[in-house]
PDB file of C-alpha atoms in Angstrom:
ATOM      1  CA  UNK A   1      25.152 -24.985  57.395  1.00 68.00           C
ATOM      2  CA  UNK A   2      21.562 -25.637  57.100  1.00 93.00           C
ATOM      3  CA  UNK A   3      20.412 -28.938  55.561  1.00 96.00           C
ATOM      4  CA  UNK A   4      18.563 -27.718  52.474  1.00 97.00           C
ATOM      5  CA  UNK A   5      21.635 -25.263  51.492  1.00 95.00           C
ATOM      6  CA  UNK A   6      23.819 -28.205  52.107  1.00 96.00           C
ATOM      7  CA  UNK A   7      21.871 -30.403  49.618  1.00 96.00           C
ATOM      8  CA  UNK A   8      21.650 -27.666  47.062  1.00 97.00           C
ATOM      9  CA  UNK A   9      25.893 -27.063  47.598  1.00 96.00           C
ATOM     10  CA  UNK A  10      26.218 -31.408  47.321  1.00 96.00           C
ATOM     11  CA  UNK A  11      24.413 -31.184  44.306  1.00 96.00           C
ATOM     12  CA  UNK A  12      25.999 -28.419  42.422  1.00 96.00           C
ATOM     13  CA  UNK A  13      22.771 -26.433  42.064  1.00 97.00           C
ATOM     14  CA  UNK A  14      23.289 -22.523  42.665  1.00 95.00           C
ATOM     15  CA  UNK A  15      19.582 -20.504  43.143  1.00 96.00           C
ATOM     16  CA  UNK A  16      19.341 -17.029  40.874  1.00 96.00           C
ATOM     17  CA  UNK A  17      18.752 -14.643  42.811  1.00 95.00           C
ATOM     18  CA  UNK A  18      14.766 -14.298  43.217  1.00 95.00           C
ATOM     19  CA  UNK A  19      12.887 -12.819  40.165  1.00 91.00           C
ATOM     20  CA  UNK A  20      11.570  -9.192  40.773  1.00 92.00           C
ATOM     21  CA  UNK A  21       7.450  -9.393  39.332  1.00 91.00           C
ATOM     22  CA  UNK A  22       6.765  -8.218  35.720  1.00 85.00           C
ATOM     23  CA  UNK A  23       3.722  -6.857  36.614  1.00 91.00           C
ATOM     24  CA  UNK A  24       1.424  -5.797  39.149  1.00 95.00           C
ATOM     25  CA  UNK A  25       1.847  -8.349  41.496  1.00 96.00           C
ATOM     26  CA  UNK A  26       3.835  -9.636  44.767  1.00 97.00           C
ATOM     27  CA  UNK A  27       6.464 -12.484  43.644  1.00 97.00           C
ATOM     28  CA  UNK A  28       5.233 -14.449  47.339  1.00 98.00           C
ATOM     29  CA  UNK A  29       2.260 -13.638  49.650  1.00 98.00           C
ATOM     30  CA  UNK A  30       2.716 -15.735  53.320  1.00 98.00           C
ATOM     31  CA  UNK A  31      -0.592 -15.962  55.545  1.00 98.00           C
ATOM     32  CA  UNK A  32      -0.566 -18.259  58.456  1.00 97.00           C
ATOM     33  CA  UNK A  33       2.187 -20.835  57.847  1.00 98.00           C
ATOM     34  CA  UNK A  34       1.158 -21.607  54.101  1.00 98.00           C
ATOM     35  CA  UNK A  35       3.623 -19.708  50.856  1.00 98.00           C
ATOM     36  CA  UNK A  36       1.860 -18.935  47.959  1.00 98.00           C
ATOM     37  CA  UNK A  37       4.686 -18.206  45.187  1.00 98.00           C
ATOM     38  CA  UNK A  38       3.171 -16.102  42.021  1.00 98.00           C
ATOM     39  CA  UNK A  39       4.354 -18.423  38.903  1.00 98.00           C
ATOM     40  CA  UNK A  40       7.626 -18.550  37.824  1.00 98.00           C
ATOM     41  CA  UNK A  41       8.263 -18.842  33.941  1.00 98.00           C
ATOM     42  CA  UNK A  42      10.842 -20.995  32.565  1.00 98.00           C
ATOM     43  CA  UNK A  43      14.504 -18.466  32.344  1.00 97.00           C
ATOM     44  CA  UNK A  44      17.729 -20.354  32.328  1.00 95.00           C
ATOM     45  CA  UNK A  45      21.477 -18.697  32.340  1.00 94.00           C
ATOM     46  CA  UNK A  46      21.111 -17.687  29.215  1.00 95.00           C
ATOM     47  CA  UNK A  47      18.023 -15.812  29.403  1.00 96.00           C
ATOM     48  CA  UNK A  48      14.067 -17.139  28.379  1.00 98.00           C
ATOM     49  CA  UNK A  49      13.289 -20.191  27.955  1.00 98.00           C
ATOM     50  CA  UNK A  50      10.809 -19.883  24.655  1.00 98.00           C
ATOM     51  CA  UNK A  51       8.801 -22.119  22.663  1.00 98.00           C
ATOM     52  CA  UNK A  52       6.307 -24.524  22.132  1.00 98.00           C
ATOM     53  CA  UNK A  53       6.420 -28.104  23.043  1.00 98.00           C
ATOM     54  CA  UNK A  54       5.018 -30.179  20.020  1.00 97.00           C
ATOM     55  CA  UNK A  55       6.249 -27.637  17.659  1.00 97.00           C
ATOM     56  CA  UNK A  56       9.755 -27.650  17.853  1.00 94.00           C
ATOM     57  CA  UNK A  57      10.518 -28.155  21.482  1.00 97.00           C
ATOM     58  CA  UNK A  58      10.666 -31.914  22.952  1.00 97.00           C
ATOM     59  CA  UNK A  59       9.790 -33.396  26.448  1.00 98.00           C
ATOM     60  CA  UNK A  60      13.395 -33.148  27.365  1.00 98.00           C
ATOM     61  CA  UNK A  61      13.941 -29.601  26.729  1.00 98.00           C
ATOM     62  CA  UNK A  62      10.102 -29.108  28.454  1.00 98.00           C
ATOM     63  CA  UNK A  63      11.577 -30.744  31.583  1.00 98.00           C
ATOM     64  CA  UNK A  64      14.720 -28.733  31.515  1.00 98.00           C
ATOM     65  CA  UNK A  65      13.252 -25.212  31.484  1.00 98.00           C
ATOM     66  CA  UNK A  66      10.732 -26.796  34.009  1.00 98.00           C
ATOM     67  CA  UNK A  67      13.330 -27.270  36.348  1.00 98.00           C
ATOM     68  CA  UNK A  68      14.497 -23.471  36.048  1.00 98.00           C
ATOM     69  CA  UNK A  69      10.893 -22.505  37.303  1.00 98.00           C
ATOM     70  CA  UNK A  70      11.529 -24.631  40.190  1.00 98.00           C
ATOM     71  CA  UNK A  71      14.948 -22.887  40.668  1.00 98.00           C
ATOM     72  CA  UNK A  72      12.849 -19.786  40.880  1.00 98.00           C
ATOM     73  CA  UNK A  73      10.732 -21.057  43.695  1.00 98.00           C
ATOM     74  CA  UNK A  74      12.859 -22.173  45.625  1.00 98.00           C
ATOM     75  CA  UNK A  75      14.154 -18.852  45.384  1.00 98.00           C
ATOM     76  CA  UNK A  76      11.474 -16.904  46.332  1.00 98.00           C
ATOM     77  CA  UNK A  77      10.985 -19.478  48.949  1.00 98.00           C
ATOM     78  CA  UNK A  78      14.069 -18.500  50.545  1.00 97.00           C
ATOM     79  CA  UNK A  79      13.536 -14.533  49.548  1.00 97.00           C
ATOM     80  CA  UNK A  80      10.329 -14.827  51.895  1.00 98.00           C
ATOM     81  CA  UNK A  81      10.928 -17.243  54.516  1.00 97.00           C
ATOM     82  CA  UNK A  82      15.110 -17.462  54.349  1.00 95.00           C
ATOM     83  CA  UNK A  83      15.725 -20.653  56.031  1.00 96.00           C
ATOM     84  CA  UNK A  84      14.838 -23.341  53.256  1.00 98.00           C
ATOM     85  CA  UNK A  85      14.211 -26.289  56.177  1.00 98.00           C
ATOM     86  CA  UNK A  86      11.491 -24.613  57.222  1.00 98.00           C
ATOM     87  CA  UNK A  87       9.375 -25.811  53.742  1.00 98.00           C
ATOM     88  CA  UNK A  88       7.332 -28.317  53.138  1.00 98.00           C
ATOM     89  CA  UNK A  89       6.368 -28.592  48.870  1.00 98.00           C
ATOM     90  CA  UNK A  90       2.483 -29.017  49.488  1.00 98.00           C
ATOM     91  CA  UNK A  91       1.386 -28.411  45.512  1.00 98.00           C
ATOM     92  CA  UNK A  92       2.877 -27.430  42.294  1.00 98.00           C
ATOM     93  CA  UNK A  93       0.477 -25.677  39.657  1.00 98.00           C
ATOM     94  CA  UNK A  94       2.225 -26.060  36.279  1.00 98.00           C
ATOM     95  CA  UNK A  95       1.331 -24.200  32.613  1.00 98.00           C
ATOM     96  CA  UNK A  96       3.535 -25.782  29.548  1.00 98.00           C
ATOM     97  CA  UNK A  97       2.703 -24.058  26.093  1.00 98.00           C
ATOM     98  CA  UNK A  98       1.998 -26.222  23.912  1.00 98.00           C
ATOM     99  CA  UNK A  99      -0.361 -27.454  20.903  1.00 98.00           C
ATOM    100  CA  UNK A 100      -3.270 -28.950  21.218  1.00 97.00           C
ATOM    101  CA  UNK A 101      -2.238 -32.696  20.148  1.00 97.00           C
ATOM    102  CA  UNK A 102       1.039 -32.224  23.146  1.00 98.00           C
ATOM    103  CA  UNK A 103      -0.658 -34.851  25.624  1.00 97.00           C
ATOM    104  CA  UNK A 104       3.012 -34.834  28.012  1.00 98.00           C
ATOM    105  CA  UNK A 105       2.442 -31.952  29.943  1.00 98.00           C
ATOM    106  CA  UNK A 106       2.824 -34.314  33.031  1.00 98.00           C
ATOM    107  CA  UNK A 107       6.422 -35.099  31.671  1.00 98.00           C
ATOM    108  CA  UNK A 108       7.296 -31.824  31.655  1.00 98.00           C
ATOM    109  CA  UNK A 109       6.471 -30.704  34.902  1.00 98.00           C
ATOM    110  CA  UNK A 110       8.190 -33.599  36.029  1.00 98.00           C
ATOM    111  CA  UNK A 111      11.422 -31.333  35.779  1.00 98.00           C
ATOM    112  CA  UNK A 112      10.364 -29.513  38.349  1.00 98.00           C
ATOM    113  CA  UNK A 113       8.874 -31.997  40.700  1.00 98.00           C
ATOM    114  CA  UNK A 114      11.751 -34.217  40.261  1.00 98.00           C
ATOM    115  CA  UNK A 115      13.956 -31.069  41.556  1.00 98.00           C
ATOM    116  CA  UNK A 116      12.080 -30.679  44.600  1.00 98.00           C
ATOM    117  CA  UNK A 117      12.307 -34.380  46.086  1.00 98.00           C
ATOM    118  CA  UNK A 118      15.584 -33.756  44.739  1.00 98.00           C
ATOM    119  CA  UNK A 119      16.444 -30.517  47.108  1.00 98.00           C
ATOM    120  CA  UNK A 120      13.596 -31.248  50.089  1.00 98.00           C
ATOM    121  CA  UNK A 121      13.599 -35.331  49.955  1.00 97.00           C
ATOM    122  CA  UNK A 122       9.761 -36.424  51.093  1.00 97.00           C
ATOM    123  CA  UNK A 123       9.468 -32.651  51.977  1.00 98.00           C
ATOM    124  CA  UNK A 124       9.599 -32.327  48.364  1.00 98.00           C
ATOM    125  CA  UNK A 125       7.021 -34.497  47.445  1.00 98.00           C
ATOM    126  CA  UNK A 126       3.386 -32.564  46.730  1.00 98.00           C
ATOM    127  CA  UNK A 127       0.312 -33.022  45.024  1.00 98.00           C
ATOM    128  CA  UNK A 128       0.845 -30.909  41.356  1.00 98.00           C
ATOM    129  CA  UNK A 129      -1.658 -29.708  38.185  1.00 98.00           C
ATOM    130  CA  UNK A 130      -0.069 -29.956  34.570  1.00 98.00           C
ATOM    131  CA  UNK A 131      -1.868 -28.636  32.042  1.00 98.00           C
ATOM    132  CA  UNK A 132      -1.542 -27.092  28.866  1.00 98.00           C
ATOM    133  CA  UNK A 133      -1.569 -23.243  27.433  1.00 97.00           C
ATOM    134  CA  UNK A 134      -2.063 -21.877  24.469  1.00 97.00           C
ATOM    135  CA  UNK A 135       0.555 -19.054  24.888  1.00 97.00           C
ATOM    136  CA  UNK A 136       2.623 -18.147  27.860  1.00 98.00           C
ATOM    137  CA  UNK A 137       3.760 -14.604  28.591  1.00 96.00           C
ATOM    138  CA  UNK A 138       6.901 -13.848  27.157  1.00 97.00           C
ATOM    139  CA  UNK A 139       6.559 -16.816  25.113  1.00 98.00           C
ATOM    140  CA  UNK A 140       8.400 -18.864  27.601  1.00 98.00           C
ATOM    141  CA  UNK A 141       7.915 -22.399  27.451  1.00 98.00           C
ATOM    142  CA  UNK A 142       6.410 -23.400  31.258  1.00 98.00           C
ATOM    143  CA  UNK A 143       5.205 -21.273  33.765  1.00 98.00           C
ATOM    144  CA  UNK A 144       4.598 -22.923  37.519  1.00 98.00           C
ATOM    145  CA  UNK A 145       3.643 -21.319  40.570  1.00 98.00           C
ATOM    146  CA  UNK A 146       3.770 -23.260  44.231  1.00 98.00           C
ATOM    147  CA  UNK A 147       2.609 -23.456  47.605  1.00 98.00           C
ATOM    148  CA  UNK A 148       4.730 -24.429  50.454  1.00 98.00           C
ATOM    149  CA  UNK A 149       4.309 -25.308  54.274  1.00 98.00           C
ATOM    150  CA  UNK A 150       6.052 -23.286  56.857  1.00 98.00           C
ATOM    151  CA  UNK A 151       7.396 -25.076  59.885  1.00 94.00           C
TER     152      UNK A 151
END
């Protein structure tokens, strides 16, 4: 068994399957040996994650539905590329809607960055954007797109 799928399986985490786009729009475009994954909005088993943090929805819940987005990359990671040791985490771009006086955007995102040193170890580790949105589509909560490195 590959490393990374190993990890995942040791850590009880099971990818959904890759998200087909919601628009017009690849999920993944690969030129040379660099990923570029479209964003991924915050969905979690029980369907979209919604809301606005600093208006009824608090850093820990933020994190949380951050760390479905990362799910989501990782699985279109693997939909485009298939083995998972292959990737390097080179930057996370993340979008968390929120008000304007929400100043923990970083915290947030931190659920998703946290999952990817968590699955890739120092592979995992990447330089990363957090800011704030006034609205999200869907509603959702976060929204993160990535780019990875391709061994």
């Amino acid at each position: 068994m590959a490393k990374i799928e190993a990890r995942l399986e040791e850590l009880g985490i099971h990818l959904p399957d890759a998200p087909a786009p919601a628009a017009n729009y690849v999920p993944f475009v690969r030129t040379g040996n660099q990923l570029f994954v479209s964003g991924q909005i915050s969905n979690g088993p029980e369907g979209l994650i919604r809301g606005k943090l600093g208006d009824g929805m608090d850093v820990e819940e933020g994190a949380m539905a951050a760390r479905f987005c990362g799910l989501a990359l990782i699985a279109q990671a693997k939909a485009a590329i298939g083995d998972l040791d292959k990737l390097r985490v080179v930057k996370l771009v993340g979008f968390v809607n929120s008000t304007p006086e929400f100043t923990d955007q970083p915290k947030v995102v931190n659920g998703c960055s946290d999952l990817m040193v968590e699955v890739f170890g120092d592979a995992g580790r990447h330089a990363r954007s957090a800011v704030s949105a006034a609205s999200l589509p869907m509603g959702v909560a976060v929204e993160i797109e990535a780019i990875f490195e391709v061994a």
